[in-house]
Amino acid sequence: MSIQNHFLSLCLFLLTFLAAGPLRRILSQAARGGNWALLRPNIGISAMHMQLLNNDRVVIFDRTSTGRSNISLPSGKCRVNPHDAALTTDCTAHSVEYDVASNSVRPLRVLTDVWCSSGALMPDGRLIQTGGFNDGDHAVRIFRPCNGSDWEEIKFGLTHTRWYATNQILPDGRQIIVGGRRQFNYEFYPKTGATISFNLPFLLYTKDQKEVENNLYPFVFLNIDGNLFIFANNRAILFNYLNDVVVKQYPQIPDGNPRNYPSTGSAALLPLKLMQGKAFFGAEVLVCGGAPKGSYISATNYGKFIAALNTCGRLKITDPSPDWVMETMPMARVMGDMLLLPNGNVLIINGGSAGTAGWELARNPVLNPVVYRPKNPIGSRFERQNPSSTPRMYHSAVALLRDGRVLVGGSNPNRLYEFTGVLFPTELSLEAFSPSYLNPEYANLRPKIILPVSQTKIGYNQRITVQFKITGTINQNLVSVTMVAPSFNTHSFAMNQRLLVLGAGNVTTVGVSSYEMGVMTPGSGILAPSGFYMLFVVHQEIPSLGIWVNIQ
């Protein structure tokens, strides 16, 4: 290369480098690793299960069989249950409603044991919560997003016991409830006819042994073709629930190690990129962490805590002949939670680096979250974040909030509420993790949605215009609109977690610091089941405050 050409190349590089200043600042911001804040030192219960509702309140609950909690029920609302495993009369709450805006909690009365249960939101915003332990294993519970509401209960709403099962919202508004301890079948809620269930032999084939099933809380995702992707233990199938047929068997994850409870890893359906309301780019699933074979027996019988898995497997489930692509995390993690952030990145948080799920069976808390950037080249996708000071071990939970923060709570690794004399005390605090995109120095790059207003109803395959303001310098090529479903989180799995990228670019200036962008809504309930979603405008990976939209 001549000196002149070399000089020209250097100039072009410098121009590109300087033009990318805002993006460099975002990357620098990401490297700072986010911030932690203690919201409440004591919410009265340990956050074993979490669900954000469309009124910006979070329903949180643990189990009734732990004995007395640290928050009382209102006078005269004691729970009297002769079948309870701990107390037949309990005047303390085992569920609370957390109000994000006021940072306050309100005790709720749950009637039967919700321990290790599952749930999902109905299209009208009601939380349908299913199963549990003991007298709650056949129960269906309903919580409405209304002021002053409390749990309603249908004690025998399920055909089979559902303990460690998974719920998935379907395009027709029903929920499918898959598996559970010693349950190799599935059923639907609400019932459309006789109260029946259907066998699913895949769950029997993936069960390891009596003591260690390793296929509980199966990872279930609604694929873009309307079938269900179901991962249990170390294998996965594509399942047509309408015809009760296995459509495809996927390859076993290469290392052959189990990834489901009690060898608890986590999984997420990666963001679905839409074009004109259709998913033209396929669907991918990411499965991370877990415990090697034998970890549960080793910890239970011998007190030896095997190092957790440090790998992730990524599979394009819509490919005709897909293969797993394996990646290595910065640290090993069992009982980690994976949560989709509004900008399409994945937060991996909580858990330990040795042992397995179960009472007092994990060691070495992993205090540093990790951000996984799915669009980056392989080998450059993981970014270590700043640590919390609070271990979040067995029975922790997380929830994405509309302001972009992540609510973090729980950790009840002991059989009861134990606060002293144990390795990891029961944790009643509630924290918020603020990813780096919330740093105040980037406020001028953060969009503010003007229209539509929150709680707007939208239809399928509909063009909508999103108006927003950005006070700083906008990069119109780095603007997108995303839609995120609020998930039900427990035991390291966020059920019904779903993020859709409705569109990117194509921004029009409409005034001083004001812009608009037209996008198409998802084409059907297969891509986005009916219900409430948080809609965000994302600029240079910085999301706006979300608004609620209800797609029907």
Coordinates of C-alpha atoms in Angstrom, one line a residue:
M1 CA 0.0 0.0 0.0
S2 CA 1.3 3.5 -0.9
I3 CA 1.9 6.1 1.8
Q4 CA -1.0 8.2 0.2
N5 CA -3.4 5.2 0.3
H6 CA -2.3 4.4 3.8
F7 CA -3.0 8.0 4.9
L8 CA -6.5 7.9 3.2
S9 CA -7.3 4.7 5.0
L10 CA -6.2 6.1 8.3
C11 CA -8.4 9.2 7.7
L12 CA -11.4 7.1 6.9
F13 CA -10.8 5.0 10.0
L14 CA -10.6 8.1 12.2
L15 CA -13.8 9.6 10.7
T16 CA -15.6 6.3 11.3
F17 CA -14.2 6.2 14.8
L18 CA -15.3 9.7 15.7
A19 CA -18.7 9.2 14.1
A20 CA -19.3 6.2 16.3
G21 CA -18.8 8.3 19.4
P22 CA -22.3 7.8 20.9
L23 CA -22.0 4.0 20.3
R24 CA -18.6 4.0 21.9
R25 CA -20.0 5.7 24.9
I26 CA -22.7 3.1 25.2
L27 CA -20.2 0.3 25.0
S28 CA -18.1 2.1 27.7
Q29 CA -21.2 2.4 29.8
A30 CA -22.0 -1.3 29.4
A31 CA -18.5 -2.1 30.7
R32 CA -19.3 -0.2 33.9
G33 CA -21.6 -3.1 34.9
G34 CA -24.8 -1.6 36.2
N35 CA -25.9 -0.5 39.7
W36 CA -27.6 -2.2 42.6
A37 CA -30.1 -0.6 45.0
L38 CA -31.8 -2.0 48.1
L39 CA -35.5 -1.3 47.8
R40 CA -36.8 -2.9 51.0
P41 CA -34.8 -4.7 53.6
N42 CA -37.8 -6.9 54.5
I43 CA -40.9 -7.6 52.5
G44 CA -42.1 -10.2 55.0
I45 CA -41.7 -13.2 52.8
S46 CA -39.0 -14.8 50.6
A47 CA -39.6 -14.1 46.9
M48 CA -39.9 -17.6 45.5
H49 CA -42.3 -16.7 42.7
M50 CA -42.8 -13.3 40.9
Q51 CA -45.2 -11.9 38.3
L52 CA -45.4 -8.3 37.1
L53 CA -49.0 -7.2 36.4
N54 CA -50.2 -4.5 34.0
N55 CA -50.9 -2.1 36.9
D56 CA -47.1 -2.1 37.7
R57 CA -47.5 -4.2 40.8
V58 CA -45.7 -7.4 41.3
V59 CA -47.4 -10.5 42.9
I60 CA -44.8 -12.3 45.1
F61 CA -45.2 -15.5 47.1
D62 CA -43.3 -18.3 48.7
R63 CA -45.0 -21.3 50.4
T64 CA -47.5 -21.8 53.3
S65 CA -45.6 -24.7 54.8
T66 CA -42.6 -22.7 56.1
G67 CA -44.3 -21.6 59.3
R68 CA -45.0 -18.0 60.3
S69 CA -43.7 -15.3 57.9
N70 CA -42.5 -11.9 58.9
I71 CA -45.7 -10.0 57.7
S72 CA -49.1 -10.2 59.3
L73 CA -52.4 -10.6 57.5
P74 CA -55.1 -7.9 58.2
S75 CA -57.1 -8.5 61.4
G76 CA -59.5 -11.3 61.0
K77 CA -58.0 -12.8 57.8
C78 CA -56.1 -15.7 59.3
R79 CA -55.7 -18.8 57.1
V80 CA -57.3 -21.8 58.8
N81 CA -56.3 -25.0 57.2
P82 CA -56.3 -28.4 59.0
H83 CA -54.2 -29.9 56.2
D84 CA -51.3 -27.4 56.3
A85 CA -47.9 -29.0 56.8
A86 CA -46.7 -26.3 59.3
L87 CA -49.6 -24.4 60.9
T88 CA -53.3 -25.2 60.9
T89 CA -54.0 -21.5 61.9
D90 CA -51.6 -19.0 60.4
C91 CA -52.2 -15.2 60.7
T92 CA -49.2 -14.3 58.6
A93 CA -49.1 -13.7 54.9
H94 CA -47.2 -15.9 52.4
S95 CA -47.9 -13.7 49.5
V96 CA -47.6 -9.9 49.0
E97 CA -48.3 -7.4 46.3
Y98 CA -45.4 -5.0 45.7
D99 CA -46.3 -1.6 44.3
V100 CA -43.4 -0.4 42.2
A101 CA -44.4 3.3 42.2
S102 CA -44.7 3.6 46.0
N103 CA -42.1 0.9 46.9
S104 CA -44.7 -0.6 49.3
V105 CA -46.0 -4.1 50.0
R106 CA -49.5 -5.3 50.9
P107 CA -50.1 -8.7 52.5
L108 CA -52.2 -11.2 50.6
R109 CA -54.0 -14.3 51.8
V110 CA -53.3 -17.5 49.8
L111 CA -55.3 -20.4 51.1
T112 CA -53.4 -23.5 50.0
D113 CA -49.7 -24.3 49.6
V114 CA -48.2 -22.7 46.5
W115 CA -44.7 -24.2 47.0
C116 CA -42.9 -24.8 43.7
S117 CA -45.9 -23.9 41.5
S118 CA -46.4 -22.3 38.1
G119 CA -48.4 -19.6 36.4
A120 CA -49.1 -17.3 33.5
L121 CA -51.2 -14.3 32.6
M122 CA -54.5 -14.5 30.8
P123 CA -55.3 -12.1 27.9
D124 CA -57.3 -9.9 30.3
G125 CA -54.4 -9.5 32.7
R126 CA -55.5 -12.0 35.4
L127 CA -52.7 -14.1 36.9
I128 CA -53.7 -17.8 36.7
Q129 CA -51.5 -19.7 39.2
T130 CA -51.5 -23.5 39.2
G131 CA -50.5 -26.3 41.5
G132 CA -48.1 -26.5 44.4
F133 CA -47.6 -28.9 47.3
N134 CA -49.8 -30.9 49.6
D135 CA -53.4 -29.5 49.7
G136 CA -52.5 -27.0 46.9
D137 CA -51.3 -29.5 44.2
H138 CA -54.6 -29.5 42.3
A139 CA -55.5 -25.9 42.9
V140 CA -56.0 -23.1 40.4
R141 CA -55.6 -19.6 41.9
I142 CA -56.7 -16.3 40.3
F143 CA -55.3 -12.8 41.1
R144 CA -56.9 -9.8 39.4
P145 CA -54.9 -6.6 38.7
C146 CA -57.4 -4.4 40.7
N147 CA -57.0 -2.2 43.7
G148 CA -57.5 -4.2 47.0
S149 CA -57.8 -7.6 45.2
D150 CA -56.8 -10.8 46.9
W151 CA -56.4 -14.4 45.8
E152 CA -59.4 -16.4 44.6
E153 CA -59.1 -20.2 44.6
I154 CA -60.5 -23.2 42.8
K155 CA -59.2 -26.0 45.0
F156 CA -59.6 -28.8 42.4
G157 CA -59.2 -26.9 39.2
L158 CA -56.5 -29.3 37.8
T159 CA -56.8 -32.9 36.7
H160 CA -53.5 -34.0 38.1
T161 CA -51.1 -32.8 40.8
R162 CA -48.8 -30.1 39.4
W163 CA -45.6 -29.6 41.5
Y164 CA -42.6 -28.2 39.5
A165 CA -44.7 -27.9 36.3
T166 CA -44.5 -25.3 33.6
N167 CA -47.2 -23.1 32.1
Q168 CA -47.2 -21.7 28.5
I169 CA -49.7 -19.2 27.1
L170 CA -51.2 -20.4 23.8
P171 CA -52.5 -18.5 20.8
D172 CA -56.1 -19.2 21.7
G173 CA -55.7 -17.6 25.2
R174 CA -55.6 -20.9 27.1
Q175 CA -52.6 -22.1 29.1
I176 CA -51.0 -25.5 28.7
I177 CA -49.6 -26.9 31.9
V178 CA -46.7 -29.4 31.3
G179 CA -45.3 -32.0 33.6
G180 CA -44.6 -31.8 37.3
R181 CA -43.2 -34.3 39.8
R182 CA -44.1 -37.8 38.6
Q183 CA -46.5 -36.3 36.0
F184 CA -45.6 -37.3 32.4
N185 CA -48.5 -35.5 30.9
Y186 CA -50.1 -32.1 30.2
E187 CA -53.5 -30.4 30.5
F188 CA -55.1 -27.1 29.7
Y189 CA -56.7 -24.2 31.6
P190 CA -59.4 -23.2 31.3
K191 CA -61.0 -26.5 30.4
T192 CA -62.9 -26.6 27.1
G193 CA -64.7 -29.9 27.9
A194 CA -64.2 -32.9 30.1
T195 CA -61.5 -32.5 32.8
I196 CA -58.8 -34.6 31.1
S197 CA -55.1 -34.7 30.5
F198 CA -52.9 -36.1 27.8
N199 CA -49.8 -38.3 28.1
L200 CA -46.4 -36.9 27.1
P201 CA -44.0 -39.9 26.9
F202 CA -41.0 -37.5 26.3
L203 CA -41.2 -36.5 30.0
L204 CA -40.9 -40.2 31.0
Y205 CA -38.0 -40.8 28.7
T206 CA -36.1 -37.8 30.1
K207 CA -36.5 -38.7 33.8
D208 CA -33.2 -39.8 35.2
Q209 CA -34.1 -41.7 38.4
K210 CA -36.5 -41.6 41.3
E211 CA -34.5 -39.3 43.4
V212 CA -33.2 -37.1 40.7
E213 CA -35.7 -36.5 37.9
N214 CA -33.7 -33.7 36.2
N215 CA -36.7 -32.8 33.9
L216 CA -38.8 -30.8 36.2
Y217 CA -39.9 -27.2 35.3
P218 CA -39.3 -28.1 31.6
F219 CA -38.3 -25.2 29.4
V220 CA -41.4 -24.6 27.2
F221 CA -41.6 -22.0 24.4
L222 CA -44.2 -21.2 21.8
N223 CA -42.4 -21.5 18.4
I224 CA -43.2 -19.2 15.5
D225 CA -44.9 -22.1 13.7
G226 CA -47.4 -22.6 16.5
N227 CA -45.8 -25.8 17.9
L228 CA -44.1 -26.0 21.3
F229 CA -40.4 -26.3 21.9
I230 CA -40.0 -28.4 25.0
F231 CA -36.5 -29.0 26.6
A232 CA -36.2 -31.4 29.5
N233 CA -33.0 -32.8 31.1
N234 CA -30.6 -32.6 28.1
R235 CA -33.0 -33.2 25.1
A236 CA -35.7 -31.3 23.3
I237 CA -38.7 -31.9 21.0
L238 CA -41.0 -29.8 18.8
F239 CA -44.5 -30.7 19.9
N240 CA -47.8 -30.2 18.2
Y241 CA -50.2 -30.0 21.2
L242 CA -53.2 -29.7 19.0
N243 CA -52.7 -33.1 17.5
D244 CA -50.7 -34.6 20.3
V245 CA -47.8 -35.4 18.0
V246 CA -44.0 -34.9 18.3
V247 CA -43.1 -33.1 15.1
K248 CA -39.3 -33.1 15.6
Q249 CA -36.6 -34.5 17.9
Y250 CA -33.7 -32.1 18.3
P251 CA -30.1 -33.3 18.9
Q252 CA -29.1 -33.8 22.5
I253 CA -27.1 -30.9 24.0
P254 CA -23.5 -31.8 23.3
D255 CA -22.1 -32.3 26.8
G256 CA -25.1 -34.5 27.7
N257 CA -25.5 -32.8 31.1
P258 CA -28.9 -32.1 32.6
R259 CA -30.2 -28.5 32.6
N260 CA -33.5 -28.8 34.5
Y261 CA -34.5 -29.1 38.1
P262 CA -32.7 -30.1 40.3
S263 CA -29.7 -29.7 38.0
T264 CA -31.1 -26.2 37.5
G265 CA -29.9 -24.2 34.5
S266 CA -32.0 -21.6 32.7
A267 CA -33.3 -20.9 29.2
A268 CA -34.7 -18.1 27.1
L269 CA -36.3 -17.7 23.7
L270 CA -34.1 -15.1 22.1
P271 CA -35.7 -12.0 20.6
L272 CA -37.9 -12.5 17.6
K273 CA -37.2 -10.1 14.8
L274 CA -40.3 -9.2 12.8
M275 CA -40.6 -7.8 9.3
Q276 CA -44.0 -6.6 8.3
G277 CA -45.5 -8.5 11.2
K278 CA -43.8 -11.8 10.4
A279 CA -40.8 -13.5 11.9
F280 CA -38.5 -13.8 8.9
F281 CA -35.4 -14.6 10.8
G282 CA -36.4 -17.8 12.6
A283 CA -36.3 -18.5 16.3
E284 CA -33.4 -19.4 18.6
V285 CA -33.3 -20.8 22.2
L286 CA -30.4 -20.3 24.6
V287 CA -29.9 -22.7 27.5
C288 CA -27.2 -21.8 30.1
G289 CA -25.7 -23.3 33.2
G290 CA -26.9 -26.1 35.3
A291 CA -25.2 -28.9 37.2
P292 CA -23.3 -32.0 35.9
K293 CA -24.8 -35.5 36.2
G294 CA -24.6 -36.8 39.7
S295 CA -24.5 -33.4 41.4
Y296 CA -27.6 -33.9 43.4
I297 CA -26.7 -37.3 44.8
S298 CA -23.1 -36.1 45.5
A299 CA -24.4 -33.1 47.5
T300 CA -27.2 -35.0 49.2
N301 CA -25.5 -38.2 50.1
Y302 CA -21.8 -37.2 50.4
G303 CA -21.8 -33.5 51.1
K304 CA -19.6 -33.0 48.0
F305 CA -20.6 -30.0 45.8
I306 CA -19.5 -30.5 42.2
A307 CA -18.7 -27.4 40.2
A308 CA -21.6 -26.1 38.2
L309 CA -21.7 -25.9 34.4
N310 CA -20.1 -22.9 32.7
T311 CA -21.6 -23.5 29.2
C312 CA -24.5 -22.3 27.2
G313 CA -26.1 -24.0 24.2
R314 CA -27.7 -22.0 21.5
L315 CA -30.0 -23.7 19.0
K316 CA -31.9 -22.3 16.0
I317 CA -35.1 -24.3 16.5
T318 CA -36.6 -23.3 13.1
D319 CA -33.7 -24.7 11.1
P320 CA -34.5 -28.0 9.2
S321 CA -31.4 -29.7 10.7
P322 CA -30.2 -27.5 13.6
D323 CA -27.1 -28.1 15.7
W324 CA -26.2 -26.7 19.1
V325 CA -23.6 -24.0 19.2
M326 CA -21.8 -24.1 22.6
E327 CA -20.4 -21.1 24.3
T328 CA -18.5 -20.6 27.6
M329 CA -19.8 -18.2 30.3
P330 CA -17.4 -16.0 32.4
M331 CA -18.3 -18.1 35.4
A332 CA -20.1 -21.4 36.2
R333 CA -23.6 -21.0 37.4
V334 CA -26.4 -23.2 38.8
M335 CA -29.8 -21.8 39.7
G336 CA -29.2 -18.7 37.6
D337 CA -32.1 -16.7 36.1
M338 CA -32.1 -15.5 32.5
L339 CA -34.2 -12.4 31.7
L340 CA -34.6 -10.6 28.4
L341 CA -33.8 -6.9 28.7
P342 CA -35.8 -4.4 26.6
N343 CA -32.9 -3.9 24.2
G344 CA -32.7 -7.6 23.3
N345 CA -29.8 -8.5 25.5
V346 CA -30.1 -11.3 28.1
L347 CA -29.3 -10.8 31.8
I348 CA -28.0 -13.9 33.6
I349 CA -28.2 -13.3 37.4
N350 CA -28.4 -15.1 40.8
G351 CA -27.3 -18.7 41.7
G352 CA -24.2 -20.5 42.9
S353 CA -21.1 -22.0 41.3
A354 CA -21.3 -25.4 42.9
G355 CA -23.8 -27.9 44.0
T356 CA -27.4 -28.2 42.9
A357 CA -31.0 -27.0 43.6
G358 CA -32.5 -28.2 46.8
W359 CA -32.3 -27.5 50.5
E360 CA -28.8 -26.4 51.5
L361 CA -27.3 -28.2 48.4
A362 CA -25.5 -25.3 46.7
R363 CA -22.3 -23.4 47.5
N364 CA -20.3 -20.4 46.4
P365 CA -22.8 -17.7 45.5
V366 CA -22.3 -16.0 42.1
L367 CA -22.8 -12.3 42.9
N368 CA -21.9 -10.9 39.5
P369 CA -24.6 -10.9 36.9
V370 CA -23.6 -11.3 33.2
V371 CA -25.1 -9.6 30.2
Y372 CA -25.3 -11.8 27.0
R373 CA -25.4 -9.9 23.7
P374 CA -26.9 -12.3 21.2
K375 CA -26.1 -10.1 18.2
N376 CA -22.3 -10.0 18.9
P377 CA -19.9 -12.5 17.3
I378 CA -19.4 -15.6 19.2
G379 CA -16.6 -15.2 21.7
S380 CA -17.6 -11.6 22.5
R381 CA -21.1 -12.0 23.8
F382 CA -20.6 -12.0 27.6
E383 CA -20.1 -9.0 29.8
R384 CA -19.5 -9.3 33.5
Q385 CA -21.6 -6.9 35.6
N386 CA -21.1 -5.3 39.0
P387 CA -21.8 -7.6 42.0
S388 CA -24.6 -7.6 44.5
S389 CA -23.6 -8.1 48.1
T390 CA -26.6 -10.4 48.8
P391 CA -26.4 -14.1 47.9
R392 CA -29.4 -15.2 45.9
M393 CA -29.4 -19.0 46.0
Y394 CA -32.2 -21.6 46.0
H395 CA -35.7 -20.1 45.7
S396 CA -34.7 -16.7 44.2
A397 CA -36.7 -14.8 41.6
V398 CA -36.5 -11.8 39.2
A399 CA -38.8 -9.6 37.2
L400 CA -38.3 -7.0 34.5
L401 CA -40.0 -3.7 35.4
R402 CA -41.4 -1.2 32.9
D403 CA -38.7 1.3 33.8
G404 CA -36.0 -1.1 32.7
R405 CA -34.8 -2.1 36.1
V406 CA -34.7 -5.8 37.2
L407 CA -36.4 -6.7 40.5
V408 CA -34.4 -9.2 42.4
G409 CA -35.6 -11.1 45.5
G410 CA -35.8 -14.3 47.4
S411 CA -33.3 -17.0 48.5
N412 CA -34.8 -19.5 50.9
P413 CA -32.3 -22.4 50.8
N414 CA -33.5 -23.7 54.2
R415 CA -36.5 -25.7 55.0
L416 CA -38.0 -23.0 57.2
Y417 CA -37.4 -19.3 57.8
E418 CA -33.9 -19.6 59.1
F419 CA -32.0 -16.4 59.7
T420 CA -29.1 -17.5 62.0
G421 CA -26.9 -20.6 62.4
V422 CA -27.1 -21.5 58.7
L423 CA -24.7 -21.0 55.8
F424 CA -27.1 -19.0 53.7
P425 CA -29.9 -17.4 55.7
T426 CA -33.4 -17.0 54.4
E427 CA -33.5 -13.7 52.5
L428 CA -36.5 -11.3 52.8
S429 CA -35.0 -8.3 51.1
L430 CA -35.9 -6.8 47.7
E431 CA -33.3 -5.2 45.4
A432 CA -33.2 -3.6 42.0
F433 CA -30.5 -4.1 39.5
S434 CA -30.2 -1.2 37.0
P435 CA -28.4 -2.2 33.8
S436 CA -25.9 0.4 32.5
Y437 CA -28.4 1.8 30.1
L438 CA -30.1 3.6 33.1
N439 CA -26.9 5.5 34.0
P440 CA -27.9 9.2 34.4
E441 CA -25.2 10.5 32.0
Y442 CA -27.1 8.9 29.1
A443 CA -30.4 10.5 29.9
N444 CA -30.2 12.7 26.8
L445 CA -30.0 9.6 24.6
R446 CA -33.0 7.9 26.3
P447 CA -36.2 8.0 24.3
K448 CA -39.5 9.2 25.9
I449 CA -42.6 7.7 24.3
I450 CA -45.3 10.3 23.6
L451 CA -47.8 8.2 21.6
P452 CA -49.5 5.8 22.0
V453 CA -50.4 6.2 25.6
S454 CA -50.1 3.4 28.1
Q455 CA -52.8 0.8 28.3
T456 CA -53.6 1.3 24.5
K457 CA -55.3 -1.6 22.8
I458 CA -53.7 -2.8 19.5
G459 CA -54.7 -5.4 17.0
Y460 CA -52.7 -8.0 15.0
N461 CA -51.1 -7.1 11.7
Q462 CA -51.8 -3.4 12.3
R463 CA -49.6 -0.5 11.5
I464 CA -49.0 1.8 14.5
T465 CA -47.1 5.0 14.7
V466 CA -44.9 5.4 17.8
Q467 CA -43.9 9.0 18.6
F468 CA -41.1 9.8 20.9
K469 CA -38.6 12.5 22.0
I470 CA -34.8 12.3 22.3
T471 CA -33.2 15.5 23.7
G472 CA -29.7 14.5 22.6
T473 CA -28.3 13.7 19.2
I474 CA -30.2 10.9 17.6
N475 CA -28.7 8.1 15.5
Q476 CA -31.8 7.2 13.4
N477 CA -30.2 3.9 12.3
L478 CA -30.0 2.7 15.9
V479 CA -33.6 3.1 16.9
S480 CA -36.0 0.1 17.3
V481 CA -39.3 -0.7 18.9
T482 CA -39.6 -3.8 21.1
M483 CA -42.5 -5.5 22.8
V484 CA -41.8 -7.6 25.9
A485 CA -44.2 -10.0 27.7
P486 CA -44.1 -10.0 31.5
S487 CA -43.0 -13.4 32.6
F488 CA -43.8 -15.6 35.6
N489 CA -40.5 -16.4 37.3
T490 CA -39.6 -19.2 39.7
H491 CA -36.9 -21.7 40.1
S492 CA -34.6 -20.1 37.4
F493 CA -37.2 -20.1 34.6
A494 CA -39.1 -17.1 33.4
M495 CA -42.3 -18.8 31.9
N496 CA -43.8 -17.0 28.9
Q497 CA -40.8 -14.8 28.5
R498 CA -41.0 -13.3 25.0
L499 CA -39.5 -10.2 23.2
L500 CA -40.5 -9.1 19.7
V501 CA -38.5 -6.5 17.7
L502 CA -41.3 -4.8 15.7
G503 CA -39.1 -2.6 13.6
A504 CA -35.9 -0.7 13.3
G505 CA -34.8 2.5 11.6
N506 CA -37.2 4.3 9.3
V507 CA -37.4 7.3 11.7
T508 CA -39.1 10.6 10.7
T509 CA -38.4 13.9 12.4
V510 CA -41.7 15.6 13.4
G511 CA -40.4 18.5 15.5
V512 CA -37.7 19.7 17.8
S513 CA -36.2 16.6 19.4
S514 CA -39.4 14.8 18.3
Y515 CA -39.6 11.8 16.1
E516 CA -41.9 9.0 15.0
M517 CA -41.6 5.5 13.6
G518 CA -44.1 3.3 12.0
V519 CA -44.1 -0.4 12.8
M520 CA -46.3 -3.4 12.1
T521 CA -47.7 -5.3 15.1
P522 CA -47.3 -9.1 15.1
G523 CA -49.3 -10.9 12.5
S524 CA -51.0 -13.4 14.8
G525 CA -51.3 -14.9 18.3
I526 CA -48.8 -17.5 17.4
L527 CA -46.1 -14.7 17.4
A528 CA -47.6 -12.8 20.3
P529 CA -50.4 -14.5 22.3
S530 CA -53.1 -12.1 23.3
G531 CA -52.5 -10.0 26.4
F532 CA -50.5 -7.2 27.9
Y533 CA -47.0 -6.4 26.8
M534 CA -44.5 -3.6 27.6
L535 CA -43.6 -1.6 24.6
F536 CA -40.3 0.2 24.4
V537 CA -38.4 2.5 22.0
V538 CA -34.7 1.6 22.1
H539 CA -32.0 4.1 21.0
Q540 CA -28.4 2.9 20.9
E541 CA -29.3 0.1 23.3
I542 CA -31.0 2.5 25.7
P543 CA -34.7 1.7 26.3
S544 CA -37.4 4.3 27.0
L545 CA -39.7 3.9 29.9
G546 CA -42.1 1.3 28.6
I547 CA -45.8 1.6 28.1
W548 CA -48.4 -1.1 28.5
V549 CA -50.2 -2.2 25.3
N550 CA -52.9 -4.9 25.1
I551 CA -52.8 -6.9 21.9
Q552 CA -56.1 -8.7 21.1

